[in-house]
Amino acid sequence: MNLFSNPILNAMMFFVISGVAGLVLGPIIIPRLTKLKFGQAIREEGPQSHLQKTGTPTMGGLIFIVAFLMPISFTLTFDVPQVAYVTMAIFCFGAVGYLDDYLKVVKKHNLGLRAKHKFILQSILSVIFALLSLAWGTDTHIPFVAGVVDLGWLYIPLLFIMFLAIDNAVNLTDGLDGLASSITAIVSVFFMIMGFVQNESIVIYLSAGMLGGLIAYLKFNWYPAKVFMGDTGSLALGGYVGAMAVLLKMPLFIPLFGLIYFIETLSVMIQVGVYKKTKKRVFKMAPIHHHFEMIGWNEVKIVTRFSVLTILMCLLSYFIYI
């Protein structure tokens, strides 16, 4: 899959091709989504400021998904097992999101797939990709522990939980203009760096490709967003993060470099759990990015500060690893 002898040049090639593809695809896909009336329904119980976003085209995740595939197609790398693993994770989890988005659009309601049906589909995929990961062994890096540790049979349930958790976590993070795409772009930079550290060229190229696609997508998704990624995009990104963590043997590092994903999920769990027992709310609204909106932070401020925290946690993860 190397067009150049220098891995940095290859990474740049993947980044540029996917970035240009994303910039070209945006003006093509967004008007078509608008014409098809694939508009987002906004939860009435959500922040009132979000009601003005009703009708904004959704399924915009197709932009960075297709852009990500462009450099792979040009270099004919689908026969590489690692590439196939990551690509299929993006496709399969994204397909669940696409089905959810499609039902929302057809019904003109924001519920989409029933929660139990979505959970079943995600669980099946999590089992499949956990089992497929055995192709690269059962050893993994553990924070603050030198080297890799062979987890044996524990590896499969670990990855099952990891895929299921990260897929839903990225989905919950996608609640503000540019939030999920910004966080995952930063995480992609981290993946790229770790690819260099571990001498995993495929990780470097795939993360560079996703980075280019996400940066291009941010041109259309930054506040005020012209398009939303929808569950098509957020669940695809969850599959991407999980699969890349597998290739780097770093699933246990996700709560560190993906702290925002973790906090978003934890805030919902705390809010629901406490409310069921006490009928009181810990946060003004969950996920936690809505809490900050309710106390007066604007979307750009929240996305910027969450992004800075992600950068810091990626740096911490790097220093813990080395």
Short mmCIF file of C-alpha atoms in Angstrom, two decimals:
data_model
loop_
_atom_site.label_atom_id
_atom_site.label_comp_id
_atom_site.label_asym_id
_atom_site.label_seq_id
_atom_site.Cartn_x
_atom_site.Cartn_y
_atom_site.Cartn_z
CA MET A 1 0.00 0.00 0.00
CA ASN A 2 3.07 2.25 -0.02
CA LEU A 3 3.21 4.69 -2.93
CA PHE A 4 6.27 6.34 -1.42
CA SER A 5 9.20 4.90 0.50
CA ASN A 6 8.70 7.51 3.22
CA PRO A 7 5.74 6.75 5.57
CA ILE A 8 5.27 10.47 6.25
CA LEU A 9 4.70 11.09 2.54
CA ASN A 10 2.23 8.22 2.43
CA ALA A 11 0.37 9.63 5.43
CA MET A 12 0.28 13.05 3.77
CA MET A 13 -1.08 11.46 0.61
CA PHE A 14 -3.91 9.76 2.53
CA PHE A 15 -4.66 12.98 4.39
CA VAL A 16 -4.74 15.17 1.27
CA ILE A 17 -6.81 12.78 -0.86
CA SER A 18 -9.45 12.25 1.82
CA GLY A 19 -9.46 15.95 2.69
CA VAL A 20 -9.97 17.05 -0.91
CA ALA A 21 -12.59 14.34 -1.39
CA GLY A 22 -14.48 15.58 1.67
CA LEU A 23 -14.42 19.18 0.44
CA VAL A 24 -15.74 18.07 -2.95
CA LEU A 25 -18.37 15.71 -1.51
CA GLY A 26 -19.85 18.27 0.90
CA PRO A 27 -21.42 20.54 -1.76
CA ILE A 28 -22.65 17.42 -3.60
CA ILE A 29 -24.14 15.46 -0.70
CA ILE A 30 -25.63 18.26 1.42
CA PRO A 31 -27.97 19.66 -1.30
CA ARG A 32 -29.13 16.14 -2.09
CA LEU A 33 -29.90 15.44 1.55
CA THR A 34 -31.82 18.71 1.63
CA LYS A 35 -33.71 17.85 -1.56
CA LEU A 36 -34.66 14.45 -0.16
CA LYS A 37 -35.85 16.26 2.99
CA PHE A 38 -33.50 14.24 5.20
CA GLY A 39 -33.81 16.85 7.91
CA GLN A 40 -32.97 16.31 11.57
CA ALA A 41 -35.82 16.25 14.10
CA ILE A 42 -34.78 18.01 17.31
CA ARG A 43 -35.85 16.69 20.73
CA GLU A 44 -38.41 19.02 22.27
CA GLU A 45 -37.00 18.27 25.73
CA GLY A 46 -33.52 19.36 24.60
CA PRO A 47 -32.07 22.89 24.80
CA GLN A 48 -34.52 25.39 23.33
CA SER A 49 -31.73 26.99 21.32
CA HIS A 50 -31.47 23.76 19.32
CA LEU A 51 -35.02 23.98 18.00
CA GLN A 52 -33.83 26.39 15.31
CA LYS A 53 -31.71 23.53 13.94
CA THR A 54 -34.80 21.52 13.01
CA GLY A 55 -34.62 20.51 9.37
CA THR A 56 -30.83 20.72 9.10
CA PRO A 57 -29.77 17.83 6.81
CA THR A 58 -28.60 14.71 8.63
CA MET A 59 -26.66 11.61 7.47
CA GLY A 60 -23.75 13.95 6.74
CA GLY A 61 -21.42 11.26 8.08
CA LEU A 62 -21.49 9.92 4.53
CA ILE A 63 -19.12 12.77 3.65
CA PHE A 64 -16.20 11.63 5.79
CA ILE A 65 -16.97 7.92 5.39
CA VAL A 66 -16.70 8.15 1.59
CA ALA A 67 -13.74 10.54 1.85
CA PHE A 68 -11.96 8.03 4.11
CA LEU A 69 -12.39 5.34 1.45
CA MET A 70 -10.91 7.40 -1.39
CA PRO A 71 -7.18 7.01 -0.66
CA ILE A 72 -7.74 3.34 0.20
CA SER A 73 -9.42 2.81 -3.18
CA PHE A 74 -6.58 4.55 -5.01
CA THR A 75 -3.97 2.33 -3.37
CA LEU A 76 -6.04 -0.87 -3.69
CA THR A 77 -5.54 -1.93 -0.09
CA PHE A 78 -8.80 -3.74 0.65
CA ASP A 79 -6.91 -7.05 0.68
CA VAL A 80 -4.89 -5.98 3.72
CA PRO A 81 -6.50 -7.61 6.81
CA GLN A 82 -6.05 -4.57 9.06
CA VAL A 83 -7.56 -2.25 6.45
CA ALA A 84 -10.48 -4.61 5.92
CA TYR A 85 -11.03 -4.83 9.70
CA VAL A 86 -11.21 -1.06 10.21
CA THR A 87 -13.19 -0.44 7.04
CA MET A 88 -15.78 -3.09 7.88
CA ALA A 89 -16.11 -1.77 11.44
CA ILE A 90 -16.88 1.67 10.02
CA PHE A 91 -19.30 0.23 7.46
CA CYS A 92 -21.14 -2.17 9.74
CA PHE A 93 -21.64 0.12 12.73
CA GLY A 94 -22.38 2.98 10.32
CA ALA A 95 -25.05 0.81 8.67
CA VAL A 96 -26.86 0.49 11.99
CA GLY A 97 -26.74 4.27 12.28
CA TYR A 98 -27.96 4.67 8.70
CA LEU A 99 -30.96 2.47 9.44
CA ASP A 100 -31.69 4.54 12.54
CA ASP A 101 -31.39 7.81 10.61
CA TYR A 102 -33.54 6.49 7.76
CA LEU A 103 -36.35 5.56 10.13
CA LYS A 104 -36.14 8.99 11.74
CA VAL A 105 -36.39 10.67 8.35
CA VAL A 106 -39.28 8.49 7.13
CA LYS A 107 -41.23 8.85 10.39
CA LYS A 108 -40.22 12.51 10.81
CA HIS A 109 -39.50 11.68 14.42
CA ASN A 110 -36.27 11.66 16.40
CA LEU A 111 -36.66 8.17 17.91
CA GLY A 112 -35.61 6.03 14.94
CA LEU A 113 -34.72 2.43 15.83
CA ARG A 114 -36.08 1.17 19.11
CA ALA A 115 -33.35 1.19 21.72
CA LYS A 116 -33.48 -2.57 22.22
CA HIS A 117 -33.19 -3.24 18.48
CA LYS A 118 -30.23 -0.92 18.14
CA PHE A 119 -28.60 -2.53 21.17
CA ILE A 120 -29.09 -6.01 19.71
CA LEU A 121 -27.54 -5.03 16.38
CA GLN A 122 -24.60 -3.29 18.08
CA SER A 123 -24.11 -6.30 20.37
CA ILE A 124 -23.99 -8.71 17.42
CA LEU A 125 -21.41 -6.54 15.66
CA SER A 126 -19.39 -6.16 18.86
CA VAL A 127 -19.19 -9.95 19.21
CA ILE A 128 -18.16 -10.34 15.57
CA PHE A 129 -15.39 -7.73 15.70
CA ALA A 130 -14.19 -8.99 19.07
CA LEU A 131 -13.80 -12.47 17.58
CA LEU A 132 -12.15 -11.15 14.42
CA SER A 133 -9.59 -9.35 16.59
CA LEU A 134 -8.14 -12.74 17.55
CA ALA A 135 -6.22 -12.56 14.28
CA TRP A 136 -3.83 -10.21 16.09
CA GLY A 137 -3.62 -12.13 19.34
CA THR A 138 -5.02 -11.49 22.82
CA ASP A 139 -2.28 -9.31 24.26
CA THR A 140 -2.91 -5.67 25.07
CA HIS A 141 -1.26 -2.64 26.58
CA ILE A 142 -2.45 -1.74 30.08
CA PRO A 143 -1.99 1.81 31.41
CA PHE A 144 0.95 2.11 33.83
CA VAL A 145 2.07 -1.45 33.04
CA ALA A 146 5.21 -1.90 30.93
CA GLY A 147 4.93 -4.01 27.78
CA VAL A 148 1.89 -6.00 26.73
CA VAL A 149 -0.16 -8.43 28.80
CA ASP A 150 -1.81 -11.51 27.33
CA LEU A 151 -5.40 -11.44 28.59
CA GLY A 152 -6.27 -14.85 27.15
CA TRP A 153 -10.01 -15.59 27.21
CA LEU A 154 -10.73 -12.28 28.97
CA TYR A 155 -9.80 -10.43 25.78
CA ILE A 156 -13.05 -11.28 23.98
CA PRO A 157 -15.48 -9.95 26.64
CA LEU A 158 -13.20 -6.91 27.03
CA LEU A 159 -13.46 -6.08 23.34
CA PHE A 160 -17.18 -6.82 23.28
CA ILE A 161 -17.72 -4.25 26.04
CA MET A 162 -15.26 -1.86 24.42
CA PHE A 163 -16.98 -1.85 21.01
CA LEU A 164 -20.44 -1.56 22.52
CA ALA A 165 -19.39 1.21 24.90
CA ILE A 166 -17.37 3.33 22.48
CA ASP A 167 -20.00 3.12 19.75
CA ASN A 168 -22.69 4.48 22.06
CA ALA A 169 -20.28 6.95 23.66
CA VAL A 170 -19.41 8.61 20.35
CA ASN A 171 -23.12 8.68 19.54
CA LEU A 172 -23.84 10.53 22.81
CA THR A 173 -20.97 12.94 22.14
CA ASP A 174 -22.52 13.97 18.84
CA GLY A 175 -24.84 16.58 20.31
CA LEU A 176 -23.24 19.91 19.38
CA ASP A 177 -22.02 21.36 16.09
CA GLY A 178 -18.51 20.06 15.49
CA LEU A 179 -18.13 18.24 18.81
CA ALA A 180 -17.86 14.55 17.86
CA SER A 181 -15.95 15.36 14.67
CA SER A 182 -13.44 17.60 16.50
CA ILE A 183 -12.83 15.11 19.30
CA THR A 184 -12.40 12.21 16.88
CA ALA A 185 -10.09 14.25 14.64
CA ILE A 186 -7.82 14.83 17.66
CA VAL A 187 -8.02 11.15 18.57
CA SER A 188 -7.01 10.36 14.97
CA VAL A 189 -3.86 12.45 15.43
CA PHE A 190 -3.14 10.40 18.56
CA PHE A 191 -3.64 7.18 16.59
CA MET A 192 -1.24 8.46 13.94
CA ILE A 193 1.44 9.24 16.53
CA MET A 194 1.02 5.85 18.19
CA GLY A 195 1.26 4.26 14.75
CA PHE A 196 4.70 5.81 14.36
CA VAL A 197 5.69 4.74 17.88
CA GLN A 198 4.62 1.14 17.23
CA ASN A 199 5.84 1.16 13.62
CA GLU A 200 2.33 0.29 12.41
CA SER A 201 2.21 1.91 8.97
CA ILE A 202 -1.38 0.91 8.25
CA VAL A 203 -2.56 2.62 11.44
CA ILE A 204 -0.69 5.76 10.37
CA TYR A 205 -2.29 5.83 6.93
CA LEU A 206 -5.83 5.01 8.05
CA SER A 207 -5.78 7.60 10.83
CA ALA A 208 -4.39 10.18 8.38
CA GLY A 209 -7.21 9.35 5.98
CA MET A 210 -9.89 9.73 8.64
CA LEU A 211 -8.27 12.94 9.88
CA GLY A 212 -8.44 14.46 6.41
CA GLY A 213 -12.07 13.45 5.99
CA LEU A 214 -13.07 14.83 9.39
CA ILE A 215 -11.30 18.16 8.91
CA ALA A 216 -13.04 18.57 5.56
CA TYR A 217 -16.35 17.62 7.17
CA LEU A 218 -15.82 20.24 9.89
CA LYS A 219 -16.05 22.92 7.20
CA PHE A 220 -19.72 22.02 6.94
CA ASN A 221 -20.34 20.86 10.53
CA TRP A 222 -18.73 23.69 12.50
CA TYR A 223 -21.15 26.08 14.19
CA PRO A 224 -23.58 26.95 12.73
CA ALA A 225 -23.69 23.51 11.12
CA LYS A 226 -24.92 23.09 7.55
CA VAL A 227 -25.19 19.34 8.09
CA PHE A 228 -25.21 16.81 10.94
CA MET A 229 -23.39 13.49 10.80
CA GLY A 230 -26.40 11.65 12.22
CA ASP A 231 -26.14 8.19 13.70
CA THR A 232 -24.73 7.16 10.33
CA GLY A 233 -21.60 9.12 11.15
CA SER A 234 -21.40 8.81 14.92
CA LEU A 235 -21.82 5.02 15.03
CA ALA A 236 -19.34 4.68 12.16
CA LEU A 237 -16.83 6.74 14.14
CA GLY A 238 -17.44 4.53 17.17
CA GLY A 239 -16.55 1.50 15.05
CA TYR A 240 -13.48 3.32 13.76
CA VAL A 241 -12.17 4.24 17.22
CA GLY A 242 -12.76 0.71 18.51
CA ALA A 243 -11.08 -0.98 15.53
CA MET A 244 -8.05 1.32 15.63
CA ALA A 245 -7.67 0.69 19.37
CA VAL A 246 -7.61 -3.04 18.56
CA LEU A 247 -4.84 -2.64 15.96
CA LEU A 248 -2.78 -0.61 18.44
CA LYS A 249 -3.63 -3.07 21.24
CA MET A 250 -4.82 -0.12 23.33
CA PRO A 251 -8.53 -0.72 24.12
CA LEU A 252 -7.87 -0.06 27.83
CA PHE A 253 -6.49 3.39 26.96
CA ILE A 254 -9.81 4.57 25.51
CA PRO A 255 -11.05 6.05 28.83
CA LEU A 256 -7.85 8.15 28.82
CA PHE A 257 -7.44 9.50 25.27
CA GLY A 258 -11.23 9.28 24.80
CA LEU A 259 -12.06 10.87 28.15
CA ILE A 260 -14.73 13.10 26.62
CA TYR A 261 -16.53 10.07 25.21
CA PHE A 262 -16.31 8.47 28.66
CA ILE A 263 -17.55 11.56 30.52
CA GLU A 264 -20.47 12.04 28.14
CA THR A 265 -21.61 8.46 28.75
CA LEU A 266 -21.01 8.62 32.51
CA SER A 267 -23.04 11.83 32.79
CA VAL A 268 -26.06 10.11 31.21
CA MET A 269 -25.69 7.06 33.47
CA ILE A 270 -25.44 9.24 36.58
CA GLN A 271 -28.37 11.43 35.53
CA VAL A 272 -30.66 8.49 34.79
CA GLY A 273 -29.61 6.45 37.83
CA VAL A 274 -29.97 9.26 40.35
CA TYR A 275 -33.23 10.51 38.86
CA LYS A 276 -34.83 7.06 39.04
CA LYS A 277 -34.03 6.82 42.75
CA THR A 278 -34.44 10.40 43.95
CA LYS A 279 -36.40 12.19 41.20
CA LYS A 280 -33.63 14.80 41.29
CA ARG A 281 -31.17 15.75 38.58
CA VAL A 282 -27.41 15.93 39.09
CA PHE A 283 -26.93 17.92 35.87
CA LYS A 284 -29.23 20.52 34.39
CA MET A 285 -29.33 18.29 31.32
CA ALA A 286 -27.46 15.25 30.05
CA PRO A 287 -25.23 14.42 28.21
CA ILE A 288 -22.94 16.83 29.98
CA HIS A 289 -22.36 19.13 26.97
CA HIS A 290 -26.01 20.18 27.35
CA HIS A 291 -25.38 20.95 31.03
CA PHE A 292 -22.73 23.48 30.02
CA GLU A 293 -25.13 24.96 27.47
CA MET A 294 -27.73 25.40 30.21
CA ILE A 295 -25.30 27.33 32.40
CA GLY A 296 -24.54 29.75 29.58
CA TRP A 297 -21.64 28.35 27.57
CA ASN A 298 -22.07 28.64 23.80
CA GLU A 299 -21.42 25.70 21.51
CA VAL A 300 -18.05 26.95 20.22
CA LYS A 301 -16.77 27.42 23.77
CA ILE A 302 -17.83 23.92 24.79
CA VAL A 303 -16.34 22.27 21.69
CA THR A 304 -13.09 24.23 22.07
CA ARG A 305 -12.65 23.37 25.75
CA PHE A 306 -13.59 19.72 25.25
CA SER A 307 -11.06 19.60 22.40
CA VAL A 308 -8.30 21.08 24.56
CA LEU A 309 -9.04 18.51 27.26
CA THR A 310 -8.85 15.75 24.64
CA ILE A 311 -5.46 17.02 23.48
CA LEU A 312 -4.19 16.97 27.06
CA MET A 313 -5.52 13.46 27.64
CA CYS A 314 -3.95 12.22 24.41
CA LEU A 315 -0.62 13.65 25.56
CA LEU A 316 -1.07 11.97 28.94
CA SER A 317 -1.88 8.67 27.23
CA TYR A 318 1.26 8.98 25.12
CA PHE A 319 3.52 9.61 28.12
CA ILE A 320 1.89 6.78 30.09
CA TYR A 321 2.47 4.46 27.13
CA ILE A 322 6.13 5.27 26.62
#
